[in-house]
Amino acid sequence: MSVCYQPFQDKQVIALFNAPVLIGWAQYNQRRLRVERRNRRPGLALQEVAQSFAITPEDVQRLNRHDVLKVHHDEYGHIIDVETLRERS
């Protein structure tokens, strides 16, 4: 009598073993990391954002007033034009 190898059953056994282990590990991490250990970074000022993108602070304010924008860049990646497609409601 020959014993036939059945890989599907082996995968089921592995899955049945791994499922509670992974669920337990996730629950352990949820309990252990309930407290946010990282501090939130403060937002950037308009001047800092403008300087970072090499645009004026007025342009940054205009960009903040819209939900959807299309930004055009030159061959060096600098912003050359911004189309406003939808204003915030």
PDB file of C-alpha atoms in Angstrom:
ATOM      1  CA  MET A   1       0.000   0.000   0.000  1.00  0.00           C
ATOM      2  CA  SER A   2       1.494   3.247  -1.111  1.00  0.00           C
ATOM      3  CA  VAL A   3       1.148   6.526   0.797  1.00  0.00           C
ATOM      4  CA  CYS A   4       0.454   9.469  -1.487  1.00  0.00           C
ATOM      5  CA  TYR A   5       1.855  12.915  -0.637  1.00  0.00           C
ATOM      6  CA  GLN A   6      -0.924  15.493  -0.315  1.00  0.00           C
ATOM      7  CA  PRO A   7       0.461  19.038  -0.314  1.00  0.00           C
ATOM      8  CA  PHE A   8      -2.992  20.587   0.055  1.00  0.00           C
ATOM      9  CA  GLN A   9      -3.454  18.987   3.477  1.00  0.00           C
ATOM     10  CA  ASP A  10      -0.026  20.203   4.590  1.00  0.00           C
ATOM     11  CA  LYS A  11      -0.977  23.769   3.655  1.00  0.00           C
ATOM     12  CA  GLN A  12      -4.193  23.473   5.639  1.00  0.00           C
ATOM     13  CA  VAL A  13      -2.309  22.306   8.713  1.00  0.00           C
ATOM     14  CA  ILE A  14       0.171  25.167   8.381  1.00  0.00           C
ATOM     15  CA  ALA A  15      -2.671  27.680   7.934  1.00  0.00           C
ATOM     16  CA  LEU A  16      -4.522  26.338  10.970  1.00  0.00           C
ATOM     17  CA  PHE A  17      -1.342  26.679  13.032  1.00  0.00           C
ATOM     18  CA  ASN A  18      -0.395  30.139  11.718  1.00  0.00           C
ATOM     19  CA  ALA A  19      -3.821  31.767  12.004  1.00  0.00           C
ATOM     20  CA  PRO A  20      -4.049  31.823  15.828  1.00  0.00           C
ATOM     21  CA  VAL A  21      -0.355  32.707  16.122  1.00  0.00           C
ATOM     22  CA  LEU A  22      -0.725  35.739  13.811  1.00  0.00           C
ATOM     23  CA  ILE A  23      -4.001  36.851  15.400  1.00  0.00           C
ATOM     24  CA  GLY A  24      -2.467  36.560  18.857  1.00  0.00           C
ATOM     25  CA  TRP A  25       0.604  38.536  17.788  1.00  0.00           C
ATOM     26  CA  ALA A  26      -1.601  41.301  16.328  1.00  0.00           C
ATOM     27  CA  GLN A  27      -3.683  41.531  19.504  1.00  0.00           C
ATOM     28  CA  TYR A  28      -0.536  41.611  21.638  1.00  0.00           C
ATOM     29  CA  ASN A  29       0.840  44.509  19.584  1.00  0.00           C
ATOM     30  CA  GLN A  30      -2.475  46.376  19.790  1.00  0.00           C
ATOM     31  CA  ARG A  31      -2.409  46.191  23.592  1.00  0.00           C
ATOM     32  CA  ARG A  32       1.297  46.968  23.830  1.00  0.00           C
ATOM     33  CA  LEU A  33       1.235  49.957  21.467  1.00  0.00           C
ATOM     34  CA  ARG A  34      -1.981  51.662  22.560  1.00  0.00           C
ATOM     35  CA  VAL A  35      -0.112  54.816  23.453  1.00  0.00           C
ATOM     36  CA  GLU A  36       1.234  56.846  20.539  1.00  0.00           C
ATOM     37  CA  ARG A  37       4.939  57.144  21.207  1.00  0.00           C
ATOM     38  CA  ARG A  38       5.797  59.523  18.388  1.00  0.00           C
ATOM     39  CA  ASN A  39       5.149  63.246  18.595  1.00  0.00           C
ATOM     40  CA  ARG A  40       3.287  64.927  15.787  1.00  0.00           C
ATOM     41  CA  ARG A  41       5.454  67.290  13.795  1.00  0.00           C
ATOM     42  CA  PRO A  42       4.219  70.869  13.642  1.00  0.00           C
ATOM     43  CA  GLY A  43       2.891  72.126  10.319  1.00  0.00           C
ATOM     44  CA  LEU A  44       5.063  74.239   8.078  1.00  0.00           C
ATOM     45  CA  ALA A  45       4.546  77.970   7.747  1.00  0.00           C
ATOM     46  CA  LEU A  46       3.482  79.343   4.347  1.00  0.00           C
ATOM     47  CA  GLN A  47       6.912  80.895   3.902  1.00  0.00           C
ATOM     48  CA  GLU A  48       8.633  77.537   4.474  1.00  0.00           C
ATOM     49  CA  VAL A  49       6.379  75.749   1.973  1.00  0.00           C
ATOM     50  CA  ALA A  50       6.875  78.534  -0.575  1.00  0.00           C
ATOM     51  CA  GLN A  51      10.634  78.406  -0.150  1.00  0.00           C
ATOM     52  CA  SER A  52      10.655  74.619  -0.483  1.00  0.00           C
ATOM     53  CA  PHE A  53       8.780  74.731  -3.814  1.00  0.00           C
ATOM     54  CA  ALA A  54      10.400  77.981  -5.045  1.00  0.00           C
ATOM     55  CA  ILE A  55       7.041  79.767  -5.331  1.00  0.00           C
ATOM     56  CA  THR A  56       5.536  82.790  -3.604  1.00  0.00           C
ATOM     57  CA  PRO A  57       3.534  82.569  -0.354  1.00  0.00           C
ATOM     58  CA  GLU A  58       0.550  83.953  -2.298  1.00  0.00           C
ATOM     59  CA  ASP A  59       0.782  80.961  -4.639  1.00  0.00           C
ATOM     60  CA  VAL A  60       0.795  78.624  -1.630  1.00  0.00           C
ATOM     61  CA  GLN A  61      -2.382  80.279  -0.323  1.00  0.00           C
ATOM     62  CA  ARG A  62      -3.985  79.914  -3.747  1.00  0.00           C
ATOM     63  CA  LEU A  63      -3.012  76.221  -3.826  1.00  0.00           C
ATOM     64  CA  ASN A  64      -4.551  75.687  -0.372  1.00  0.00           C
ATOM     65  CA  ARG A  65      -7.905  77.097  -1.525  1.00  0.00           C
ATOM     66  CA  HIS A  66      -8.494  74.332  -4.059  1.00  0.00           C
ATOM     67  CA  ASP A  67      -9.219  70.606  -3.848  1.00  0.00           C
ATOM     68  CA  VAL A  68      -8.023  69.576  -7.300  1.00  0.00           C
ATOM     69  CA  LEU A  69      -5.034  71.102  -9.050  1.00  0.00           C
ATOM     70  CA  LYS A  70      -2.994  70.329 -12.136  1.00  0.00           C
ATOM     71  CA  VAL A  71       0.644  71.299 -11.600  1.00  0.00           C
ATOM     72  CA  HIS A  72       2.934  71.831 -14.602  1.00  0.00           C
ATOM     73  CA  HIS A  73       6.710  71.522 -14.228  1.00  0.00           C
ATOM     74  CA  ASP A  74       9.664  72.458 -16.394  1.00  0.00           C
ATOM     75  CA  GLU A  75      12.324  69.952 -17.440  1.00  0.00           C
ATOM     76  CA  TYR A  76      14.101  70.491 -14.111  1.00  0.00           C
ATOM     77  CA  GLY A  77      11.019  69.783 -11.991  1.00  0.00           C
ATOM     78  CA  HIS A  78      10.302  73.390 -11.032  1.00  0.00           C
ATOM     79  CA  ILE A  79       6.675  74.506 -10.878  1.00  0.00           C
ATOM     80  CA  ILE A  80       5.890  76.721 -13.862  1.00  0.00           C
ATOM     81  CA  ASP A  81       2.075  76.766 -13.856  1.00  0.00           C
ATOM     82  CA  VAL A  82      -0.855  75.579 -11.779  1.00  0.00           C
ATOM     83  CA  GLU A  83      -4.344  74.982 -13.123  1.00  0.00           C
ATOM     84  CA  THR A  84      -7.142  75.036 -10.559  1.00  0.00           C
ATOM     85  CA  LEU A  85      -9.702  72.411 -11.425  1.00  0.00           C
ATOM     86  CA  ARG A  86     -12.030  72.488  -8.388  1.00  0.00           C
ATOM     87  CA  GLU A  87     -12.300  74.986  -5.537  1.00  0.00           C
ATOM     88  CA  ARG A  88     -12.952  73.838  -1.978  1.00  0.00           C
ATOM     89  CA  SER A  89     -16.564  74.029  -0.968  1.00  0.00           C
TER      90      SER A  89
END
